[in-house]
Amino acid sequence: VQLVESGGGLVQPGGSLRLSCAASGSIISINTMGWYRQAPGKQRELVALIVSGSRTSYGDSVRGRFTISRDNAKNTVYLQTNSLKPEDTAVYYCNAVITTGIRGTVNYWGQGTQVTVSS
């Protein structure tokens, strides 16, 4: 199983980015999908989660500005980021709890995509 992220980059304060993460491989089912981020010198923190029934959860610092969604047919999760602030600068990691035929249920991570908010 592989998680591949895309959509990061450099954006000015107040701008927007849409991150995508596609899961591929021998997937039987995907439970929770989500995004975490890690800024230099800080611990990795939750950004947003979405479970298979479309129930969502957000970190306090992004609630109201970011929106998580998923396309189950494409095994893809999206993160729409709006009203970006310099403090949103971080490496954003995709996470998914996936059941496969070989390894059972495993917590997978993507390689990360850099988001930089700067003027």
PDB file of C-alpha atoms in Angstrom:
ATOM      1  CA  VAL A   1       0.000   0.000   0.000  1.00  0.00           C
ATOM      2  CA  GLN A   2       1.214   3.472  -0.855  1.00  0.00           C
ATOM      3  CA  LEU A   3      -0.085   6.946  -0.003  1.00  0.00           C
ATOM      4  CA  VAL A   4       0.901   9.655  -2.490  1.00  0.00           C
ATOM      5  CA  GLU A   5       0.319  13.302  -1.615  1.00  0.00           C
ATOM      6  CA  SER A   6       0.201  16.283  -3.944  1.00  0.00           C
ATOM      7  CA  GLY A   7      -0.834  19.924  -3.943  1.00  0.00           C
ATOM      8  CA  GLY A   8       1.638  21.557  -1.583  1.00  0.00           C
ATOM      9  CA  GLY A   9       3.581  24.683  -2.425  1.00  0.00           C
ATOM     10  CA  LEU A  10       4.222  28.340  -1.676  1.00  0.00           C
ATOM     11  CA  VAL A  11       1.215  30.613  -1.116  1.00  0.00           C
ATOM     12  CA  GLN A  12       0.712  34.127   0.214  1.00  0.00           C
ATOM     13  CA  PRO A  13      -1.103  34.759   3.485  1.00  0.00           C
ATOM     14  CA  GLY A  14      -4.846  34.621   2.927  1.00  0.00           C
ATOM     15  CA  GLY A  15      -4.443  32.258   0.007  1.00  0.00           C
ATOM     16  CA  SER A  16      -5.650  28.706  -0.547  1.00  0.00           C
ATOM     17  CA  LEU A  17      -4.272  25.313  -1.470  1.00  0.00           C
ATOM     18  CA  ARG A  18      -5.922  21.956  -2.090  1.00  0.00           C
ATOM     19  CA  LEU A  19      -3.974  18.921  -0.953  1.00  0.00           C
ATOM     20  CA  SER A  20      -4.716  15.435  -2.270  1.00  0.00           C
ATOM     21  CA  CYS A  21      -3.676  11.992  -1.073  1.00  0.00           C
ATOM     22  CA  ALA A  22      -4.362   8.837  -3.056  1.00  0.00           C
ATOM     23  CA  ALA A  23      -4.036   5.352  -1.598  1.00  0.00           C
ATOM     24  CA  SER A  24      -3.103   2.469  -3.875  1.00  0.00           C
ATOM     25  CA  GLY A  25      -2.246  -1.200  -3.530  1.00  0.00           C
ATOM     26  CA  SER A  26      -3.989  -4.320  -2.243  1.00  0.00           C
ATOM     27  CA  ILE A  27      -6.709  -2.480  -0.336  1.00  0.00           C
ATOM     28  CA  ILE A  28      -9.750  -4.219   1.080  1.00  0.00           C
ATOM     29  CA  SER A  29     -11.137  -1.227   2.941  1.00  0.00           C
ATOM     30  CA  ILE A  30     -10.118   2.173   4.295  1.00  0.00           C
ATOM     31  CA  ASN A  31     -11.409   3.337   7.663  1.00  0.00           C
ATOM     32  CA  THR A  32     -10.078   6.685   8.811  1.00  0.00           C
ATOM     33  CA  MET A  33      -8.189   9.052   6.506  1.00  0.00           C
ATOM     34  CA  GLY A  34      -6.625  12.258   7.664  1.00  0.00           C
ATOM     35  CA  TRP A  35      -3.979  14.932   7.585  1.00  0.00           C
ATOM     36  CA  TYR A  36      -1.331  15.812  10.139  1.00  0.00           C
ATOM     37  CA  ARG A  37       1.355  18.483   9.971  1.00  0.00           C
ATOM     38  CA  GLN A  38       4.748  19.111  11.483  1.00  0.00           C
ATOM     39  CA  ALA A  39       6.488  22.470  11.610  1.00  0.00           C
ATOM     40  CA  PRO A  40      10.242  22.793  12.287  1.00  0.00           C
ATOM     41  CA  GLY A  41      10.984  22.232  15.961  1.00  0.00           C
ATOM     42  CA  LYS A  42       7.414  21.217  16.767  1.00  0.00           C
ATOM     43  CA  GLN A  43       5.583  17.941  17.286  1.00  0.00           C
ATOM     44  CA  ARG A  44       3.349  16.467  14.615  1.00  0.00           C
ATOM     45  CA  GLU A  45      -0.226  17.614  15.166  1.00  0.00           C
ATOM     46  CA  LEU A  46      -3.651  16.634  13.901  1.00  0.00           C
ATOM     47  CA  VAL A  47      -5.102  18.822  11.162  1.00  0.00           C
ATOM     48  CA  ALA A  48      -8.242  16.908  10.170  1.00  0.00           C
ATOM     49  CA  LEU A  49      -9.744  13.417  10.103  1.00  0.00           C
ATOM     50  CA  ILE A  50     -12.586  11.843   8.148  1.00  0.00           C
ATOM     51  CA  VAL A  51     -13.996   8.402   8.837  1.00  0.00           C
ATOM     52  CA  SER A  52     -15.691   6.112   6.329  1.00  0.00           C
ATOM     53  CA  GLY A  53     -19.121   7.502   7.148  1.00  0.00           C
ATOM     54  CA  SER A  54     -17.986  11.078   6.364  1.00  0.00           C
ATOM     55  CA  ARG A  55     -17.826  12.110  10.006  1.00  0.00           C
ATOM     56  CA  THR A  56     -15.082  14.750  10.387  1.00  0.00           C
ATOM     57  CA  SER A  57     -12.866  16.151  13.110  1.00  0.00           C
ATOM     58  CA  TYR A  58     -10.547  19.188  13.010  1.00  0.00           C
ATOM     59  CA  GLY A  59      -7.684  20.621  14.998  1.00  0.00           C
ATOM     60  CA  ASP A  60      -8.580  23.793  16.868  1.00  0.00           C
ATOM     61  CA  SER A  61      -6.170  25.961  14.880  1.00  0.00           C
ATOM     62  CA  VAL A  62      -7.714  25.104  11.489  1.00  0.00           C
ATOM     63  CA  ARG A  63     -11.392  24.661  12.279  1.00  0.00           C
ATOM     64  CA  GLY A  64     -13.479  26.946  10.066  1.00  0.00           C
ATOM     65  CA  ARG A  65     -10.646  27.478   7.553  1.00  0.00           C
ATOM     66  CA  PHE A  66      -9.831  23.944   6.367  1.00  0.00           C
ATOM     67  CA  THR A  67     -12.202  21.321   4.970  1.00  0.00           C
ATOM     68  CA  ILE A  68     -11.474  17.607   4.646  1.00  0.00           C
ATOM     69  CA  SER A  69     -13.324  15.372   2.198  1.00  0.00           C
ATOM     70  CA  ARG A  70     -12.862  11.971   0.591  1.00  0.00           C
ATOM     71  CA  ASP A  71     -13.736  10.126  -2.587  1.00  0.00           C
ATOM     72  CA  ASN A  72     -14.159   6.485  -1.588  1.00  0.00           C
ATOM     73  CA  ALA A  73     -14.295   5.305  -5.194  1.00  0.00           C
ATOM     74  CA  LYS A  74     -10.833   6.777  -5.775  1.00  0.00           C
ATOM     75  CA  ASN A  75      -9.401   5.962  -2.307  1.00  0.00           C
ATOM     76  CA  THR A  76      -8.479   9.640  -2.102  1.00  0.00           C
ATOM     77  CA  VAL A  77      -8.679  12.216   0.655  1.00  0.00           C
ATOM     78  CA  TYR A  78      -8.563  15.975   0.085  1.00  0.00           C
ATOM     79  CA  LEU A  79      -7.765  18.942   2.290  1.00  0.00           C
ATOM     80  CA  GLN A  80      -9.009  22.329   1.158  1.00  0.00           C
ATOM     81  CA  THR A  81      -7.040  24.985   2.995  1.00  0.00           C
ATOM     82  CA  ASN A  82      -8.363  28.556   2.988  1.00  0.00           C
ATOM     83  CA  SER A  83      -7.330  31.805   4.687  1.00  0.00           C
ATOM     84  CA  LEU A  84      -3.830  30.431   5.132  1.00  0.00           C
ATOM     85  CA  LYS A  85      -1.584  31.982   7.747  1.00  0.00           C
ATOM     86  CA  PRO A  86       2.225  31.913   8.126  1.00  0.00           C
ATOM     87  CA  GLU A  87       1.760  29.625  11.130  1.00  0.00           C
ATOM     88  CA  ASP A  88       0.201  27.028   8.817  1.00  0.00           C
ATOM     89  CA  THR A  89       3.649  26.520   7.289  1.00  0.00           C
ATOM     90  CA  ALA A  90       4.619  22.878   7.803  1.00  0.00           C
ATOM     91  CA  VAL A  91       5.075  19.527   6.154  1.00  0.00           C
ATOM     92  CA  TYR A  92       1.621  18.006   5.756  1.00  0.00           C
ATOM     93  CA  TYR A  93       1.348  14.226   6.050  1.00  0.00           C
ATOM     94  CA  CYS A  94      -1.475  12.030   4.860  1.00  0.00           C
ATOM     95  CA  ASN A  95      -2.550   9.197   7.147  1.00  0.00           C
ATOM     96  CA  ALA A  96      -4.902   6.281   6.555  1.00  0.00           C
ATOM     97  CA  VAL A  97      -6.007   3.191   8.460  1.00  0.00           C
ATOM     98  CA  ILE A  98      -6.210   0.514   5.782  1.00  0.00           C
ATOM     99  CA  THR A  99      -7.178  -3.136   5.800  1.00  0.00           C
ATOM    100  CA  THR A 100      -5.261  -5.279   3.326  1.00  0.00           C
ATOM    101  CA  GLY A 101      -5.373  -8.955   2.505  1.00  0.00           C
ATOM    102  CA  ILE A 102      -1.787  -9.533   3.604  1.00  0.00           C
ATOM    103  CA  ARG A 103      -1.006  -7.336   6.616  1.00  0.00           C
ATOM    104  CA  GLY A 104      -4.453  -6.909   8.111  1.00  0.00           C
ATOM    105  CA  THR A 105      -5.314  -3.422   9.406  1.00  0.00           C
ATOM    106  CA  VAL A 106      -2.347  -1.043   9.379  1.00  0.00           C
ATOM    107  CA  ASN A 107      -1.777   2.680   9.945  1.00  0.00           C
ATOM    108  CA  TYR A 108      -0.072   4.106   6.838  1.00  0.00           C
ATOM    109  CA  TRP A 109       1.685   7.451   6.277  1.00  0.00           C
ATOM    110  CA  GLY A 110       2.500   9.403   3.152  1.00  0.00           C
ATOM    111  CA  GLN A 111       5.886  10.963   2.468  1.00  0.00           C
ATOM    112  CA  GLY A 112       4.705  14.499   3.227  1.00  0.00           C
ATOM    113  CA  THR A 113       4.153  17.623   1.170  1.00  0.00           C
ATOM    114  CA  GLN A 114       5.531  21.051   2.079  1.00  0.00           C
ATOM    115  CA  VAL A 115       3.148  23.973   2.548  1.00  0.00           C
ATOM    116  CA  THR A 116       4.794  27.372   2.942  1.00  0.00           C
ATOM    117  CA  VAL A 117       2.744  30.483   3.656  1.00  0.00           C
ATOM    118  CA  SER A 118       4.783  33.615   3.117  1.00  0.00           C
ATOM    119  CA  SER A 119       4.631  36.986   1.417  1.00  0.00           C
TER     120      SER A 119
END
